[in-house]
Amino acid sequence: MVSILFVCLGNICRSPAAEGIFRHMASQELEFPLVHIESCGLGDWHVGQLPDVRIRSAALERGINLSNRAQHFRVGFLEEFDYVLAVDREVLSDLHRFAKQANTKAKIHLMSEFSELYKNEEIPDPYYQGEAAFELVLDMIEDCCRGLMEHIKEFHQKR
Ligand code: 4NP
């Protein structure tokens, strides 16, 4: 079992989209239950809420139903999960500060590290942006998730 945690600020736009998109891909490509997937936010403003209606409707148009409830990041997650994926460098550096040991730090990655088209780019916060920003976020996340899926298949599927 490989466990994957996507992390953003509010857990109502970017990381829930990544959770939903990666879960959808995993259901099609992997033998279940190979992966455990969750998301969370570094802020607690939206805990318990469904994802923002703008990302939900944009995702639904791509056949993805986002239904997780926002949860707040806990330091213990860094022990529990195998991969901790940050949407941008601000989130990445906050997570690195929480990680005390080298083996914990090694689990933390910028999500786009796995992307082909958007390699090492930040997924921009769409919260105060228009519709186009949400489409770009989904485009970027889809490509990151495709790369992550290839990585998981290569390094974990046969174990
Ligand atoms: P997310 O977007 O980090 O992709 O979920 C945000 C959602 C809410 C806020 C910031 C970013 N906020 O400030 O409430």
PDB file of C-alpha atoms and ligand atoms in Angstrom:
ATOM      1  CA  MET A   1       0.000   0.000   0.000  1.00  0.00           C
ATOM      2  CA  VAL A   2       1.346   3.405  -1.010  1.00  0.00           C
ATOM      3  CA  SER A   3      -0.116   6.436   0.740  1.00  0.00           C
ATOM      4  CA  ILE A   4      -0.230   9.852  -0.900  1.00  0.00           C
ATOM      5  CA  LEU A   5      -1.142  13.200   0.646  1.00  0.00           C
ATOM      6  CA  PHE A   6      -1.772  16.331  -1.442  1.00  0.00           C
ATOM      7  CA  VAL A   7      -1.333  19.614   0.422  1.00  0.00           C
ATOM      8  CA  CYS A   8      -2.433  23.185  -0.402  1.00  0.00           C
ATOM      9  CA  LEU A   9      -3.528  26.171   1.683  1.00  0.00           C
ATOM     10  CA  GLY A  10      -7.276  25.877   2.081  1.00  0.00           C
ATOM     11  CA  ASN A  11      -7.949  22.287   0.975  1.00  0.00           C
ATOM     12  CA  ILE A  12     -10.903  23.522  -1.044  1.00  0.00           C
ATOM     13  CA  CYS A  13      -9.371  24.101  -4.512  1.00  0.00           C
ATOM     14  CA  ARG A  14      -6.038  22.625  -5.546  1.00  0.00           C
ATOM     15  CA  SER A  15      -5.358  19.677  -3.242  1.00  0.00           C
ATOM     16  CA  PRO A  16      -8.911  18.262  -3.321  1.00  0.00           C
ATOM     17  CA  ALA A  17      -8.751  18.458  -7.123  1.00  0.00           C
ATOM     18  CA  ALA A  18      -5.466  16.532  -7.038  1.00  0.00           C
ATOM     19  CA  GLU A  19      -6.965  13.978  -4.657  1.00  0.00           C
ATOM     20  CA  GLY A  20      -9.999  13.453  -6.902  1.00  0.00           C
ATOM     21  CA  ILE A  21      -8.037  13.339 -10.150  1.00  0.00           C
ATOM     22  CA  PHE A  22      -5.420  10.952  -8.802  1.00  0.00           C
ATOM     23  CA  ARG A  23      -8.063   8.706  -7.222  1.00  0.00           C
ATOM     24  CA  HIS A  24      -9.888   8.591 -10.562  1.00  0.00           C
ATOM     25  CA  MET A  25      -6.668   7.663 -12.396  1.00  0.00           C
ATOM     26  CA  ALA A  26      -5.778   5.071  -9.767  1.00  0.00           C
ATOM     27  CA  SER A  27      -9.205   3.438 -10.064  1.00  0.00           C
ATOM     28  CA  GLN A  28      -8.573   2.986 -13.776  1.00  0.00           C
ATOM     29  CA  GLU A  29      -4.896   2.111 -13.756  1.00  0.00           C
ATOM     30  CA  LEU A  30      -3.945   0.347 -10.548  1.00  0.00           C
ATOM     31  CA  GLU A  31      -4.972  -2.799  -8.800  1.00  0.00           C
ATOM     32  CA  PHE A  32      -6.850  -1.632  -5.751  1.00  0.00           C
ATOM     33  CA  PRO A  33      -6.226  -1.196  -2.907  1.00  0.00           C
ATOM     34  CA  LEU A  34      -2.687  -0.252  -3.854  1.00  0.00           C
ATOM     35  CA  VAL A  35      -2.952   3.419  -2.953  1.00  0.00           C
ATOM     36  CA  HIS A  36      -4.430   5.436  -0.131  1.00  0.00           C
ATOM     37  CA  ILE A  37      -5.084   9.054  -1.162  1.00  0.00           C
ATOM     38  CA  GLU A  38      -5.978  12.086   0.966  1.00  0.00           C
ATOM     39  CA  SER A  39      -5.572  15.862   0.855  1.00  0.00           C
ATOM     40  CA  CYS A  40      -5.361  18.603   3.455  1.00  0.00           C
ATOM     41  CA  GLY A  41      -4.739  22.331   3.909  1.00  0.00           C
ATOM     42  CA  LEU A  42      -2.142  24.218   5.936  1.00  0.00           C
ATOM     43  CA  GLY A  43      -4.913  26.641   6.965  1.00  0.00           C
ATOM     44  CA  ASP A  44      -8.009  25.615   8.947  1.00  0.00           C
ATOM     45  CA  TRP A  45     -10.470  28.199   7.574  1.00  0.00           C
ATOM     46  CA  HIS A  46     -12.501  25.740   5.529  1.00  0.00           C
ATOM     47  CA  VAL A  47     -12.332  22.549   7.617  1.00  0.00           C
ATOM     48  CA  GLY A  48     -15.375  20.344   7.019  1.00  0.00           C
ATOM     49  CA  GLN A  49     -16.380  22.092   3.789  1.00  0.00           C
ATOM     50  CA  LEU A  50     -16.771  20.554   0.363  1.00  0.00           C
ATOM     51  CA  PRO A  51     -14.400  21.894  -2.316  1.00  0.00           C
ATOM     52  CA  ASP A  52     -15.136  25.329  -3.793  1.00  0.00           C
ATOM     53  CA  VAL A  53     -18.083  25.168  -6.204  1.00  0.00           C
ATOM     54  CA  ARG A  54     -15.904  26.576  -9.034  1.00  0.00           C
ATOM     55  CA  ILE A  55     -13.385  23.721  -8.878  1.00  0.00           C
ATOM     56  CA  ARG A  56     -16.170  21.186  -8.354  1.00  0.00           C
ATOM     57  CA  SER A  57     -18.012  22.224 -11.495  1.00  0.00           C
ATOM     58  CA  ALA A  58     -14.822  22.497 -13.572  1.00  0.00           C
ATOM     59  CA  ALA A  59     -13.779  19.015 -12.412  1.00  0.00           C
ATOM     60  CA  LEU A  60     -17.239  17.577 -13.039  1.00  0.00           C
ATOM     61  CA  GLU A  61     -17.018  18.721 -16.659  1.00  0.00           C
ATOM     62  CA  ARG A  62     -13.951  16.481 -16.885  1.00  0.00           C
ATOM     63  CA  GLY A  63     -15.833  13.574 -15.321  1.00  0.00           C
ATOM     64  CA  ILE A  64     -14.376  13.937 -11.828  1.00  0.00           C
ATOM     65  CA  ASN A  65     -16.612  14.255  -8.789  1.00  0.00           C
ATOM     66  CA  LEU A  66     -14.904  16.047  -5.887  1.00  0.00           C
ATOM     67  CA  SER A  67     -16.592  15.086  -2.640  1.00  0.00           C
ATOM     68  CA  ASN A  68     -13.961  15.145   0.133  1.00  0.00           C
ATOM     69  CA  ARG A  69     -14.395  17.428   3.142  1.00  0.00           C
ATOM     70  CA  ALA A  70     -11.546  19.827   3.943  1.00  0.00           C
ATOM     71  CA  GLN A  71      -9.174  18.747   6.706  1.00  0.00           C
ATOM     72  CA  HIS A  72      -6.371  20.614   8.437  1.00  0.00           C
ATOM     73  CA  PHE A  73      -2.753  19.453   8.088  1.00  0.00           C
ATOM     74  CA  ARG A  74      -1.270  17.645  11.118  1.00  0.00           C
ATOM     75  CA  VAL A  75       2.472  17.116  11.629  1.00  0.00           C
ATOM     76  CA  GLY A  76       1.739  13.410  12.196  1.00  0.00           C
ATOM     77  CA  PHE A  77       0.732  13.147   8.524  1.00  0.00           C
ATOM     78  CA  LEU A  78       4.426  13.415   7.669  1.00  0.00           C
ATOM     79  CA  GLU A  79       5.002  10.091   9.430  1.00  0.00           C
ATOM     80  CA  GLU A  80       1.818   8.421   8.158  1.00  0.00           C
ATOM     81  CA  PHE A  81       2.119   9.113   4.432  1.00  0.00           C
ATOM     82  CA  ASP A  82       4.735   7.860   1.954  1.00  0.00           C
ATOM     83  CA  TYR A  83       4.411  10.814  -0.455  1.00  0.00           C
ATOM     84  CA  VAL A  84       3.539  14.353   0.629  1.00  0.00           C
ATOM     85  CA  LEU A  85       2.948  16.588  -2.395  1.00  0.00           C
ATOM     86  CA  ALA A  86       2.916  20.389  -2.165  1.00  0.00           C
ATOM     87  CA  VAL A  87       1.077  22.487  -4.743  1.00  0.00           C
ATOM     88  CA  ASP A  88       3.514  25.422  -4.569  1.00  0.00           C
ATOM     89  CA  ARG A  89       6.822  26.498  -3.037  1.00  0.00           C
ATOM     90  CA  GLU A  90       5.234  28.274  -0.094  1.00  0.00           C
ATOM     91  CA  VAL A  91       3.494  25.060   0.939  1.00  0.00           C
ATOM     92  CA  LEU A  92       6.670  23.117   0.187  1.00  0.00           C
ATOM     93  CA  SER A  93       8.826  25.249   2.470  1.00  0.00           C
ATOM     94  CA  ASP A  94       6.233  25.167   5.278  1.00  0.00           C
ATOM     95  CA  LEU A  95       6.158  21.383   5.063  1.00  0.00           C
ATOM     96  CA  HIS A  96       9.952  21.222   5.090  1.00  0.00           C
ATOM     97  CA  ARG A  97       9.994  23.254   8.302  1.00  0.00           C
ATOM     98  CA  PHE A  98       7.658  20.728   9.951  1.00  0.00           C
ATOM     99  CA  ALA A  99       9.850  17.813   8.871  1.00  0.00           C
ATOM    100  CA  LYS A 100      12.557  17.277  11.455  1.00  0.00           C
ATOM    101  CA  GLN A 101      14.337  14.257  10.000  1.00  0.00           C
ATOM    102  CA  ALA A 102      15.967  13.669   6.643  1.00  0.00           C
ATOM    103  CA  ASN A 103      13.833  10.607   5.865  1.00  0.00           C
ATOM    104  CA  THR A 104      10.693  12.667   6.539  1.00  0.00           C
ATOM    105  CA  LYS A 105      11.940  15.560   4.387  1.00  0.00           C
ATOM    106  CA  ALA A 106      12.603  13.075   1.598  1.00  0.00           C
ATOM    107  CA  LYS A 107       8.879  12.255   1.368  1.00  0.00           C
ATOM    108  CA  ILE A 108       7.996  15.864   0.552  1.00  0.00           C
ATOM    109  CA  HIS A 109       7.912  16.929  -3.090  1.00  0.00           C
ATOM    110  CA  LEU A 110       6.651  19.771  -5.219  1.00  0.00           C
ATOM    111  CA  MET A 111       3.761  18.148  -7.094  1.00  0.00           C
ATOM    112  CA  SER A 112       5.044  19.355 -10.452  1.00  0.00           C
ATOM    113  CA  GLU A 113       8.306  17.490  -9.906  1.00  0.00           C
ATOM    114  CA  PHE A 114       6.390  14.637 -11.556  1.00  0.00           C
ATOM    115  CA  SER A 115       4.959  16.767 -14.362  1.00  0.00           C
ATOM    116  CA  GLU A 116       6.173  16.695 -17.933  1.00  0.00           C
ATOM    117  CA  LEU A 117       4.510  19.848 -19.264  1.00  0.00           C
ATOM    118  CA  TYR A 118       4.776  21.984 -16.107  1.00  0.00           C
ATOM    119  CA  LYS A 119       7.898  20.544 -14.516  1.00  0.00           C
ATOM    120  CA  ASN A 120       8.813  22.314 -11.239  1.00  0.00           C
ATOM    121  CA  GLU A 121       6.184  25.020 -11.779  1.00  0.00           C
ATOM    122  CA  GLU A 122       3.881  26.126  -8.989  1.00  0.00           C
ATOM    123  CA  ILE A 123       0.174  25.425  -9.250  1.00  0.00           C
ATOM    124  CA  PRO A 124      -1.201  28.962  -8.834  1.00  0.00           C
ATOM    125  CA  ASP A 125      -3.750  29.714  -6.131  1.00  0.00           C
ATOM    126  CA  PRO A 126      -7.021  30.196  -8.060  1.00  0.00           C
ATOM    127  CA  TYR A 127      -9.125  31.361  -5.102  1.00  0.00           C
ATOM    128  CA  TYR A 128      -9.313  35.047  -6.098  1.00  0.00           C
ATOM    129  CA  GLN A 129      -9.110  34.360  -9.852  1.00  0.00           C
ATOM    130  CA  GLY A 130     -11.592  33.735 -12.663  1.00  0.00           C
ATOM    131  CA  GLU A 131     -12.759  30.628 -14.452  1.00  0.00           C
ATOM    132  CA  ALA A 132      -9.644  30.335 -16.633  1.00  0.00           C
ATOM    133  CA  ALA A 133      -7.472  29.966 -13.528  1.00  0.00           C
ATOM    134  CA  PHE A 134      -9.475  26.917 -12.465  1.00  0.00           C
ATOM    135  CA  GLU A 135      -9.060  25.314 -15.890  1.00  0.00           C
ATOM    136  CA  LEU A 136      -5.297  25.909 -15.770  1.00  0.00           C
ATOM    137  CA  VAL A 137      -5.140  24.416 -12.264  1.00  0.00           C
ATOM    138  CA  LEU A 138      -6.891  21.281 -13.528  1.00  0.00           C
ATOM    139  CA  ASP A 139      -4.664  21.063 -16.622  1.00  0.00           C
ATOM    140  CA  MET A 140      -1.571  21.310 -14.446  1.00  0.00           C
ATOM    141  CA  ILE A 141      -2.824  18.855 -11.849  1.00  0.00           C
ATOM    142  CA  GLU A 142      -3.803  16.308 -14.510  1.00  0.00           C
ATOM    143  CA  ASP A 143      -0.289  16.379 -15.917  1.00  0.00           C
ATOM    144  CA  CYS A 144       1.317  16.145 -12.456  1.00  0.00           C
ATOM    145  CA  CYS A 145      -0.935  13.197 -11.622  1.00  0.00           C
ATOM    146  CA  ARG A 146      -0.087  11.444 -14.890  1.00  0.00           C
ATOM    147  CA  GLY A 147       3.611  11.688 -14.040  1.00  0.00           C
ATOM    148  CA  LEU A 148       3.034  10.618 -10.462  1.00  0.00           C
ATOM    149  CA  MET A 149       1.030   7.626 -11.705  1.00  0.00           C
ATOM    150  CA  GLU A 150       3.907   6.548 -13.950  1.00  0.00           C
ATOM    151  CA  HIS A 151       6.284   6.885 -11.006  1.00  0.00           C
ATOM    152  CA  ILE A 152       4.035   4.847  -8.680  1.00  0.00           C
ATOM    153  CA  LYS A 153       3.587   2.149 -11.330  1.00  0.00           C
ATOM    154  CA  GLU A 154       7.315   1.957 -11.909  1.00  0.00           C
ATOM    155  CA  PHE A 155       8.378   1.881  -8.269  1.00  0.00           C
ATOM    156  CA  HIS A 156       5.496   0.231  -6.438  1.00  0.00           C
ATOM    157  CA  GLN A 157       3.117  -1.815  -8.552  1.00  0.00           C
ATOM    158  CA  LYS A 158       5.194  -4.967  -8.682  1.00  0.00           C
ATOM    159  CA  ARG A 159       6.017  -5.035  -4.964  1.00  0.00           C
TER     160      ARG A 159
HETATM  161  P1  4NP B   1      -6.470  26.169  -2.119  1.00  0.00           P
HETATM  162  O1  4NP B   1      -7.070  27.627  -2.397  1.00  0.00           O
HETATM  163  O2  4NP B   1      -5.239  26.367  -1.246  1.00  0.00           O
HETATM  164  O3  4NP B   1      -6.135  25.674  -3.468  1.00  0.00           O
HETATM  165  O4  4NP B   1      -7.563  25.378  -1.438  1.00  0.00           O
HETATM  166  C1  4NP B   1      -7.365  28.525  -1.352  1.00  0.00           C
HETATM  167  C2  4NP B   1      -8.576  28.441  -0.743  1.00  0.00           C
HETATM  168  C3  4NP B   1      -8.892  29.331   0.270  1.00  0.00           C
HETATM  169  C4  4NP B   1      -7.973  30.285   0.642  1.00  0.00           C
HETATM  170  C5  4NP B   1      -6.732  30.344   0.021  1.00  0.00           C
HETATM  171  C6  4NP B   1      -6.420  29.455  -0.990  1.00  0.00           C
HETATM  172  N1  4NP B   1      -8.303  31.220   1.648  1.00  0.00           N
HETATM  173  O5  4NP B   1      -7.505  32.132   1.889  1.00  0.00           O
HETATM  174  O6  4NP B   1      -9.392  31.098   2.260  1.00  0.00           O
END
